[in-house]
Amino acid sequence: MDYEHYFAKRIAELKSEGRYRVFADLERQRGRFPVALNYRDGKTHEVVVWCSNDYLGMGQHPDVIAAAQEALDRCGAGAGGTRNISGTNHYHVLLEEELATFNGKDSALLFTSGYVANQTALSTLGANIPGCVVFSDELNHNSMIEGIRHGRSAKHVFRHNDPENLDQLLSAYPKETPKIVAFESVYSMDGDIAPLAEICDVAEAHNAMTYLDEVHAVGMYGAEGSGVAERDGVRDRISIIQGTLAKAIGVVGGYIAASESCVDYVRSYGPGFIFSSSMPPAVAAAALASVRFLRAHPELRDKHQERAATCKRLLTEKGIPILPSVSHIIPVMVGNAALCKQASDILLNEFGIYVQPINFPTVPVGTERLRITPTPLHDDAMMAHLVESFCAVWDRLDLHKNHPAKAAKAAE
């Protein structure tokens, strides 16, 4: 086999389909978020980032930066090993204690990323609980899918956010069969939110554990910000809550929160935890400061919701096709990979707006989109510029005609 030819051919296919991923070379500016410098064509260009997962700008918060600097001065750069072999720093212990109370659980466990948290926890449970059957929402994140797959247990996929279909699938098994229902709260590509209470009703009726991914809700929903489960009053009904420190918390890492015995089980049997070096102390200290701040400042969440609602309203008034998101995520539908990339390039190069195109396999073919995530730090002037720029790009590329929904309406 000519390996180099094979690699080049497959990359060429991605490019021809408009799905080749190009990374924007960015330099975040301390104290200026969401403004960043974009390195391209041998020059630097100032841009406004509209697709960051740092949903609340906490990666730039003075308390978070100060905590990281203090820990760096005290402990140095790295943790020194895995958690079992010299790598458990006191900041890890403090952060796990904070995350447990934050999520209303007995215990919590840190991972190097939210992806690793999902993959490790779900694969460990699926592989080690005798006769376990996992039921997974059809739009679950790849990390959950991979975790379930590597667990090699029996599995079923239920229709997205459909408790009735879940009930039908669960009904095929005796009540005593070990079962896990895995789902998300906020789905990051469409911006919809799962009916948590109804899913819990079904799971409890069949004696199933519930595994909830709150990655896109942590910090942003609930009185203290732990997520949708807190907001909806169902945290005590969720067996395992998984979250990230890399989005609204503004740093990096992931975690699970559950009963003491469940967390200890994953800690003791999960290869993705046992064999991974632990996060640097400065990262844990920064995350700890961020969580503590967010728990005490609900007004930041209120401002965030206002910004998202205002952006949705302004785009809708101008006829820009957005999905009816009930969360802070605003999917602007394009429906064509090449046009999606072209729109993103024009916004970046000509209008100083960075919104990354979202194409297959992240979303199905024909549902390509630009995903906007307003933050409390996007002011009115930035928002007005965003809307004006989208209108100009939509007119230039005639995207009103090319978008499937628009085309279907025009054909009627």
Tab-separated table of C-alpha atoms in Angstrom:
chain	number	residue	atom	x	y	z
A	1	MET	CA	0.000	0.000	0.000
A	2	ASP	CA	1.171	3.532	-0.807
A	3	TYR	CA	0.379	5.075	2.563
A	4	GLU	CA	1.216	8.658	1.640
A	5	HIS	CA	-0.984	8.449	-1.461
A	6	TYR	CA	-3.837	7.087	0.620
A	7	PHE	CA	-3.551	9.868	3.188
A	8	ALA	CA	-3.352	12.569	0.512
A	9	LYS	CA	-6.326	11.137	-1.373
A	10	ARG	CA	-8.554	11.120	1.701
A	11	ILE	CA	-7.593	14.684	2.599
A	12	ALA	CA	-8.318	15.752	-0.975
A	13	GLU	CA	-11.776	14.208	-0.653
A	14	LEU	CA	-12.467	16.277	2.469
A	15	LYS	CA	-11.389	19.434	0.676
A	16	SER	CA	-13.536	18.696	-2.381
A	17	GLU	CA	-16.569	18.181	-0.122
A	18	GLY	CA	-15.922	21.441	1.714
A	19	ARG	CA	-15.372	19.563	4.982
A	20	TYR	CA	-11.644	20.118	5.429
A	21	ARG	CA	-11.042	21.701	8.820
A	22	VAL	CA	-8.838	24.786	8.968
A	23	PHE	CA	-7.819	26.040	12.398
A	24	ALA	CA	-7.959	29.765	13.055
A	25	ASP	CA	-4.629	30.802	14.593
A	26	LEU	CA	-5.800	32.915	17.537
A	27	GLU	CA	-4.175	34.673	20.465
A	28	ARG	CA	-6.563	35.472	23.284
A	29	GLN	CA	-5.999	38.911	24.793
A	30	ARG	CA	-6.044	38.986	28.571
A	31	GLY	CA	-8.704	41.389	29.770
A	32	ARG	CA	-10.128	41.975	26.267
A	33	PHE	CA	-12.286	38.875	25.693
A	34	PRO	CA	-14.037	38.287	23.273
A	35	VAL	CA	-11.447	40.218	21.235
A	36	ALA	CA	-8.508	38.146	19.974
A	37	LEU	CA	-5.646	38.419	17.520
A	38	ASN	CA	-5.878	36.269	14.391
A	39	TYR	CA	-2.583	35.328	12.745
A	40	ARG	CA	-2.979	34.849	9.003
A	41	ASP	CA	-1.140	35.746	5.813
A	42	GLY	CA	1.911	36.797	7.785
A	43	LYS	CA	-0.016	39.504	9.643
A	44	THR	CA	-2.128	39.870	12.768
A	45	HIS	CA	-5.765	40.928	12.611
A	46	GLU	CA	-8.025	41.893	15.483
A	47	VAL	CA	-11.213	39.804	15.518
A	48	VAL	CA	-14.214	39.260	17.759
A	49	VAL	CA	-14.737	35.609	18.681
A	50	TRP	CA	-18.402	34.535	18.488
A	51	CYS	CA	-18.042	30.758	18.829
A	52	SER	CA	-16.045	30.287	22.015
A	53	ASN	CA	-16.997	27.614	24.515
A	54	ASP	CA	-15.702	29.961	27.227
A	55	TYR	CA	-19.379	30.847	27.541
A	56	LEU	CA	-19.031	33.315	30.430
A	57	GLY	CA	-15.527	34.625	29.802
A	58	MET	CA	-14.265	33.034	33.024
A	59	GLY	CA	-10.985	32.068	31.370
A	60	GLN	CA	-10.202	35.792	31.488
A	61	HIS	CA	-11.579	36.546	34.962
A	62	PRO	CA	-9.073	38.216	37.331
A	63	ASP	CA	-9.893	35.805	40.202
A	64	VAL	CA	-9.224	32.798	37.973
A	65	ILE	CA	-5.965	34.179	36.592
A	66	ALA	CA	-4.756	35.153	40.076
A	67	ALA	CA	-5.510	31.680	41.438
A	68	ALA	CA	-3.562	30.043	38.612
A	69	GLN	CA	-0.596	32.368	39.130
A	70	GLU	CA	-0.521	31.743	42.871
A	71	ALA	CA	-0.639	27.956	42.412
A	72	LEU	CA	2.043	28.124	39.728
A	73	ASP	CA	4.317	30.032	42.106
A	74	ARG	CA	3.615	27.604	44.954
A	75	CYS	CA	3.634	24.254	43.140
A	76	GLY	CA	5.363	24.681	39.797
A	77	ALA	CA	4.085	23.710	36.366
A	78	GLY	CA	3.147	20.035	36.490
A	79	ALA	CA	1.493	17.669	38.938
A	80	GLY	CA	4.333	15.161	38.788
A	81	GLY	CA	2.494	11.958	37.922
A	82	THR	CA	-0.759	10.053	37.885
A	83	ARG	CA	-3.125	10.565	40.786
A	84	ASN	CA	-1.945	7.300	42.319
A	85	ILE	CA	1.776	7.946	41.872
A	86	SER	CA	2.659	11.324	43.424
A	87	GLY	CA	0.225	13.299	41.242
A	88	THR	CA	-2.538	14.121	43.730
A	89	ASN	CA	-1.979	17.750	44.614
A	90	HIS	CA	-3.961	19.439	47.386
A	91	TYR	CA	-5.660	21.631	44.772
A	92	HIS	CA	-7.110	18.474	43.187
A	93	VAL	CA	-8.583	17.450	46.529
A	94	LEU	CA	-10.084	20.898	47.138
A	95	LEU	CA	-11.557	21.032	43.636
A	96	GLU	CA	-13.142	17.579	43.915
A	97	GLU	CA	-14.707	18.563	47.239
A	98	GLU	CA	-16.065	21.757	45.651
A	99	LEU	CA	-17.449	19.913	42.611
A	100	ALA	CA	-19.210	17.378	44.824
A	101	THR	CA	-21.102	20.072	46.787
A	102	PHE	CA	-21.582	22.100	43.587
A	103	ASN	CA	-23.495	19.170	42.083
A	104	GLY	CA	-25.256	18.096	45.277
A	105	LYS	CA	-23.420	14.763	45.392
A	106	ASP	CA	-21.294	12.881	47.937
A	107	SER	CA	-18.148	12.770	45.848
A	108	ALA	CA	-16.497	13.895	42.611
A	109	LEU	CA	-13.576	12.743	40.469
A	110	LEU	CA	-11.362	14.824	38.163
A	111	PHE	CA	-10.278	13.819	34.664
A	112	THR	CA	-7.979	15.466	32.138
A	113	SER	CA	-10.951	16.384	29.929
A	114	GLY	CA	-14.704	16.004	29.676
A	115	TYR	CA	-14.122	13.579	26.815
A	116	VAL	CA	-11.980	11.334	29.006
A	117	ALA	CA	-14.520	11.594	31.830
A	118	ASN	CA	-17.326	10.302	29.596
A	119	GLN	CA	-15.263	7.667	27.868
A	120	THR	CA	-13.776	6.335	31.086
A	121	ALA	CA	-16.894	6.381	33.255
A	122	LEU	CA	-19.246	4.834	30.697
A	123	SER	CA	-16.781	2.194	29.486
A	124	THR	CA	-15.878	1.239	33.055
A	125	LEU	CA	-19.502	0.833	34.091
A	126	GLY	CA	-20.502	-0.986	30.914
A	127	ALA	CA	-17.572	-3.387	31.004
A	128	ASN	CA	-17.714	-4.265	34.685
A	129	ILE	CA	-21.365	-4.341	35.755
A	130	PRO	CA	-22.510	-7.926	34.945
A	131	GLY	CA	-25.185	-8.025	32.264
A	132	CYS	CA	-25.382	-4.230	31.996
A	133	VAL	CA	-27.452	-2.705	29.178
A	134	VAL	CA	-26.895	0.925	28.149
A	135	PHE	CA	-29.585	3.128	26.582
A	136	SER	CA	-28.165	6.134	24.742
A	137	ASP	CA	-29.851	9.204	23.230
A	138	GLU	CA	-29.271	9.228	19.473
A	139	LEU	CA	-27.624	12.681	19.595
A	140	ASN	CA	-25.209	11.953	22.417
A	141	HIS	CA	-21.684	13.319	22.093
A	142	ASN	CA	-18.962	11.212	20.506
A	143	SER	CA	-17.240	10.809	23.885
A	144	MET	CA	-20.340	9.098	25.275
A	145	ILE	CA	-20.701	6.921	22.189
A	146	GLU	CA	-17.059	5.858	22.408
A	147	GLY	CA	-17.364	5.145	26.124
A	148	ILE	CA	-20.395	2.948	25.568
A	149	ARG	CA	-18.741	1.209	22.632
A	150	HIS	CA	-15.576	0.428	24.580
A	151	GLY	CA	-17.646	-0.918	27.466
A	152	ARG	CA	-18.858	-3.670	25.090
A	153	SER	CA	-22.130	-4.076	26.930
A	154	ALA	CA	-25.468	-4.503	25.201
A	155	LYS	CA	-26.773	-1.129	24.065
A	156	HIS	CA	-29.803	0.527	22.508
A	157	VAL	CA	-30.188	3.989	20.990
A	158	PHE	CA	-33.420	5.836	21.782
A	159	ARG	CA	-34.918	8.645	19.737
A	160	HIS	CA	-33.666	12.070	20.700
A	161	ASN	CA	-35.346	13.480	23.813
A	162	ASP	CA	-38.127	10.873	23.518
A	163	PRO	CA	-39.075	9.361	26.901
A	164	GLU	CA	-41.795	7.206	25.324
A	165	ASN	CA	-39.340	5.517	22.983
A	166	LEU	CA	-36.940	5.046	25.894
A	167	ASP	CA	-39.721	3.403	27.887
A	168	GLN	CA	-40.449	1.011	25.022
A	169	LEU	CA	-36.819	-0.066	24.800
A	170	LEU	CA	-36.419	-0.451	28.561
A	171	SER	CA	-39.595	-2.527	28.726
A	172	ALA	CA	-37.886	-5.320	26.799
A	173	TYR	CA	-35.747	-6.098	29.864
A	174	PRO	CA	-36.658	-7.372	33.324
A	175	LYS	CA	-36.527	-4.821	36.108
A	176	GLU	CA	-33.623	-6.610	37.756
A	177	THR	CA	-31.396	-6.262	34.645
A	178	PRO	CA	-28.703	-3.624	35.287
A	179	LYS	CA	-29.417	-0.630	33.060
A	180	ILE	CA	-27.899	2.815	32.416
A	181	VAL	CA	-29.705	5.633	30.613
A	182	ALA	CA	-27.131	8.045	29.157
A	183	PHE	CA	-28.164	11.469	27.873
A	184	GLU	CA	-27.216	15.142	27.829
A	185	SER	CA	-28.942	18.199	29.246
A	186	VAL	CA	-28.027	20.846	26.629
A	187	TYR	CA	-27.263	19.481	23.159
A	188	SER	CA	-24.579	21.740	21.770
A	189	MET	CA	-25.313	21.636	18.053
A	190	ASP	CA	-29.087	22.273	18.096
A	191	GLY	CA	-29.256	24.088	21.425
A	192	ASP	CA	-32.200	22.058	22.718
A	193	ILE	CA	-32.601	20.789	26.285
A	194	ALA	CA	-33.620	17.297	27.389
A	195	PRO	CA	-36.825	16.696	29.395
A	196	LEU	CA	-34.880	15.590	32.462
A	197	ALA	CA	-37.801	14.893	34.788
A	198	GLU	CA	-39.614	12.744	32.224
A	199	ILE	CA	-36.483	10.741	31.446
A	200	CYS	CA	-35.909	10.231	35.174
A	201	ASP	CA	-39.519	9.031	35.542
A	202	VAL	CA	-38.960	6.372	32.898
A	203	ALA	CA	-35.555	5.323	34.198
A	204	GLU	CA	-36.821	4.977	37.769
A	205	ALA	CA	-39.798	2.916	36.644
A	206	HIS	CA	-37.349	0.394	35.147
A	207	ASN	CA	-34.760	0.557	37.951
A	208	ALA	CA	-32.141	2.113	35.654
A	209	MET	CA	-29.218	4.337	36.592
A	210	THR	CA	-29.137	7.762	34.950
A	211	TYR	CA	-25.951	9.261	33.492
A	212	LEU	CA	-26.278	12.948	32.609
A	213	ASP	CA	-23.762	14.957	30.579
A	214	GLU	CA	-24.060	18.594	31.711
A	215	VAL	CA	-21.016	19.790	29.750
A	216	HIS	CA	-22.814	22.641	27.969
A	217	ALA	CA	-24.838	23.627	31.035
A	218	VAL	CA	-22.240	23.725	33.822
A	219	GLY	CA	-21.933	27.243	35.198
A	220	MET	CA	-24.955	28.556	33.320
A	221	TYR	CA	-28.167	27.055	34.704
A	222	GLY	CA	-29.522	26.735	38.229
A	223	ALA	CA	-29.329	29.002	41.266
A	224	GLU	CA	-25.644	28.167	41.813
A	225	GLY	CA	-24.939	27.262	38.205
A	226	SER	CA	-24.299	23.528	38.375
A	227	GLY	CA	-26.566	22.832	35.395
A	228	VAL	CA	-30.039	22.052	34.114
A	229	ALA	CA	-30.529	19.274	36.667
A	230	GLU	CA	-30.232	21.876	39.409
A	231	ARG	CA	-32.503	24.299	37.564
A	232	ASP	CA	-35.152	21.608	37.078
A	233	GLY	CA	-34.880	20.274	40.625
A	234	VAL	CA	-33.854	16.734	39.653
A	235	ARG	CA	-30.207	16.508	40.733
A	236	ASP	CA	-31.051	13.967	43.437
A	237	ARG	CA	-32.654	11.750	40.776
A	238	ILE	CA	-29.533	11.631	38.575
A	239	SER	CA	-27.136	8.801	39.440
A	240	ILE	CA	-24.039	10.311	37.797
A	241	ILE	CA	-23.517	13.898	36.659
A	242	GLN	CA	-20.657	14.515	34.254
A	243	GLY	CA	-19.297	17.951	33.471
A	244	THR	CA	-16.390	19.904	32.081
A	245	LEU	CA	-14.085	22.611	33.348
A	246	ALA	CA	-13.244	23.733	29.797
A	247	LYS	CA	-16.378	25.636	28.839
A	248	ALA	CA	-18.212	27.995	31.203
A	249	ILE	CA	-15.656	27.291	33.944
A	250	GLY	CA	-13.061	28.645	31.523
A	251	VAL	CA	-10.108	26.298	32.100
A	252	VAL	CA	-9.687	22.614	31.098
A	253	GLY	CA	-10.553	19.195	32.503
A	254	GLY	CA	-13.631	17.106	33.257
A	255	TYR	CA	-15.324	15.399	36.181
A	256	ILE	CA	-18.057	13.086	37.374
A	257	ALA	CA	-20.098	13.602	40.540
A	258	ALA	CA	-22.086	10.809	42.169
A	259	SER	CA	-22.375	8.723	45.315
A	260	GLU	CA	-19.163	7.998	47.185
A	261	SER	CA	-19.219	4.306	46.259
A	262	CYS	CA	-19.911	4.982	42.566
A	263	VAL	CA	-17.106	7.533	42.263
A	264	ASP	CA	-14.726	5.248	44.128
A	265	TYR	CA	-15.663	2.412	41.763
A	266	VAL	CA	-14.742	4.466	38.678
A	267	ARG	CA	-11.598	5.750	40.413
A	268	SER	CA	-10.504	2.199	41.220
A	269	TYR	CA	-11.431	0.453	37.954
A	270	GLY	CA	-11.296	3.141	35.234
A	271	PRO	CA	-8.165	2.870	33.021
A	272	GLY	CA	-8.648	6.381	31.619
A	273	PHE	CA	-8.281	7.732	35.142
A	274	ILE	CA	-5.710	5.308	36.555
A	275	PHE	CA	-3.200	5.663	33.723
A	276	SER	CA	-3.517	9.417	32.992
A	277	SER	CA	-1.241	12.045	34.471
A	278	SER	CA	-3.214	14.493	36.569
A	279	MET	CA	-3.938	18.088	35.615
A	280	PRO	CA	-1.421	20.764	36.633
A	281	PRO	CA	-2.082	22.311	40.062
A	282	ALA	CA	-2.458	25.768	38.518
A	283	VAL	CA	-5.299	24.479	36.330
A	284	ALA	CA	-7.075	22.931	39.316
A	285	ALA	CA	-6.635	26.139	41.330
A	286	ALA	CA	-8.029	28.236	38.470
A	287	ALA	CA	-11.040	25.936	38.084
A	288	LEU	CA	-11.660	26.036	41.833
A	289	ALA	CA	-11.678	29.848	41.841
A	290	SER	CA	-14.026	29.892	38.829
A	291	VAL	CA	-16.541	27.471	40.350
A	292	ARG	CA	-16.558	29.386	43.633
A	293	PHE	CA	-17.150	32.674	41.814
A	294	LEU	CA	-19.954	31.301	39.642
A	295	ARG	CA	-21.770	29.771	42.613
A	296	ALA	CA	-21.907	33.198	44.241
A	297	HIS	CA	-22.769	35.310	41.174
A	298	PRO	CA	-26.066	34.355	39.491
A	299	GLU	CA	-26.212	37.806	37.882
A	300	LEU	CA	-23.594	36.635	35.371
A	301	ARG	CA	-25.952	33.876	34.256
A	302	ASP	CA	-28.805	36.375	33.988
A	303	LYS	CA	-26.690	38.628	31.770
A	304	HIS	CA	-25.668	35.662	29.656
A	305	GLN	CA	-29.278	34.646	29.013
A	306	GLU	CA	-30.176	38.231	28.091
A	307	ARG	CA	-27.311	38.422	25.591
A	308	ALA	CA	-28.306	35.128	23.962
A	309	ALA	CA	-31.986	36.117	23.762
A	310	THR	CA	-31.113	39.522	22.284
A	311	CYS	CA	-28.866	37.982	19.651
A	312	LYS	CA	-31.555	35.479	18.638
A	313	ARG	CA	-34.118	38.254	18.347
A	314	LEU	CA	-31.914	40.516	16.226
A	315	LEU	CA	-30.931	37.731	13.833
A	316	THR	CA	-34.532	36.560	13.488
A	317	GLU	CA	-35.741	40.087	12.749
A	318	LYS	CA	-33.304	40.205	9.823
A	319	GLY	CA	-34.430	36.859	8.441
A	320	ILE	CA	-31.244	34.955	9.324
A	321	PRO	CA	-32.367	31.302	9.712
A	322	ILE	CA	-31.668	30.084	13.248
A	323	LEU	CA	-32.899	26.924	14.904
A	324	PRO	CA	-35.460	27.602	17.676
A	325	SER	CA	-32.901	27.054	20.430
A	326	VAL	CA	-34.116	27.220	24.035
A	327	SER	CA	-30.562	27.489	25.367
A	328	HIS	CA	-27.675	29.916	25.020
A	329	ILE	CA	-26.512	28.244	21.774
A	330	ILE	CA	-27.586	29.819	18.462
A	331	PRO	CA	-27.284	27.533	15.411
A	332	VAL	CA	-27.437	29.563	12.176
A	333	MET	CA	-28.412	27.147	9.446
A	334	VAL	CA	-26.655	27.069	6.065
A	335	GLY	CA	-27.277	23.517	4.826
A	336	ASN	CA	-24.225	23.222	2.577
A	337	ALA	CA	-20.653	22.485	3.648
A	338	ALA	CA	-18.897	24.580	0.998
A	339	LEU	CA	-21.166	27.587	1.534
A	340	CYS	CA	-20.805	27.255	5.291
A	341	LYS	CA	-17.015	27.419	4.997
A	342	GLN	CA	-17.243	30.297	2.516
A	343	ALA	CA	-19.514	32.294	4.821
A	344	SER	CA	-17.167	31.711	7.746
A	345	ASP	CA	-14.150	32.825	5.705
A	346	ILE	CA	-15.827	36.056	4.583
A	347	LEU	CA	-16.946	36.876	8.107
A	348	LEU	CA	-13.404	36.394	9.386
A	349	ASN	CA	-11.408	37.992	6.578
A	350	GLU	CA	-13.642	40.947	5.763
A	351	PHE	CA	-15.694	41.657	8.883
A	352	GLY	CA	-13.378	40.594	11.718
A	353	ILE	CA	-15.893	38.059	13.036
A	354	TYR	CA	-14.810	34.525	13.884
A	355	VAL	CA	-17.546	31.874	13.732
A	356	GLN	CA	-16.339	28.372	12.926
A	357	PRO	CA	-18.276	26.311	10.327
A	358	ILE	CA	-19.822	23.141	11.728
A	359	ASN	CA	-19.936	20.332	9.158
A	360	PHE	CA	-20.251	16.532	8.982
A	361	PRO	CA	-19.485	14.395	10.983
A	362	THR	CA	-20.268	16.810	13.821
A	363	VAL	CA	-23.698	17.378	12.276
A	364	PRO	CA	-25.547	15.426	9.547
A	365	VAL	CA	-24.931	16.300	5.890
A	366	GLY	CA	-27.395	18.963	4.824
A	367	THR	CA	-27.572	20.574	8.270
A	368	GLU	CA	-24.264	22.465	8.146
A	369	ARG	CA	-24.311	25.576	10.276
A	370	LEU	CA	-22.512	28.428	11.960
A	371	ARG	CA	-22.788	28.120	15.732
A	372	ILE	CA	-22.921	31.388	17.656
A	373	THR	CA	-22.341	31.529	21.409
A	374	PRO	CA	-22.866	35.044	22.796
A	375	THR	CA	-21.279	35.811	26.143
A	376	PRO	CA	-21.954	38.474	28.789
A	377	LEU	CA	-18.941	40.330	27.369
A	378	HIS	CA	-20.356	40.778	23.851
A	379	ASP	CA	-21.698	44.337	23.998
A	380	ASP	CA	-24.429	45.976	21.920
A	381	ALA	CA	-21.990	47.402	19.373
A	382	MET	CA	-20.425	43.982	18.788
A	383	MET	CA	-23.870	42.456	18.411
A	384	ALA	CA	-25.030	45.087	15.921
A	385	HIS	CA	-21.882	44.486	13.861
A	386	LEU	CA	-22.477	40.730	13.953
A	387	VAL	CA	-26.032	41.051	12.630
A	388	GLU	CA	-25.074	43.555	9.915
A	389	SER	CA	-22.217	41.322	8.808
A	390	PHE	CA	-24.393	38.201	8.654
A	391	CYS	CA	-26.929	40.082	6.541
A	392	ALA	CA	-24.210	41.199	4.122
A	393	VAL	CA	-22.801	37.669	3.791
A	394	TRP	CA	-26.247	36.116	3.379
A	395	ASP	CA	-27.039	38.560	0.578
A	396	ARG	CA	-23.678	38.083	-1.141
A	397	LEU	CA	-23.872	34.275	-1.117
A	398	ASP	CA	-27.627	34.228	-1.679
A	399	LEU	CA	-27.952	31.953	1.325
A	400	HIS	CA	-31.623	32.753	1.777
A	401	LYS	CA	-32.197	30.827	-1.459
A	402	ASN	CA	-29.729	28.021	-0.754
A	403	HIS	CA	-30.866	27.202	2.762
A	404	PRO	CA	-33.113	24.085	2.537
A	405	ALA	CA	-35.937	25.618	4.558
A	406	LYS	CA	-35.950	28.770	2.433
A	407	ALA	CA	-35.771	26.757	-0.781
A	408	ALA	CA	-38.670	24.557	0.251
A	409	LYS	CA	-40.773	27.583	1.139
A	410	ALA	CA	-39.971	29.253	-2.191
A	411	ALA	CA	-40.996	26.096	-4.080
A	412	GLU	CA	-44.459	26.018	-2.499
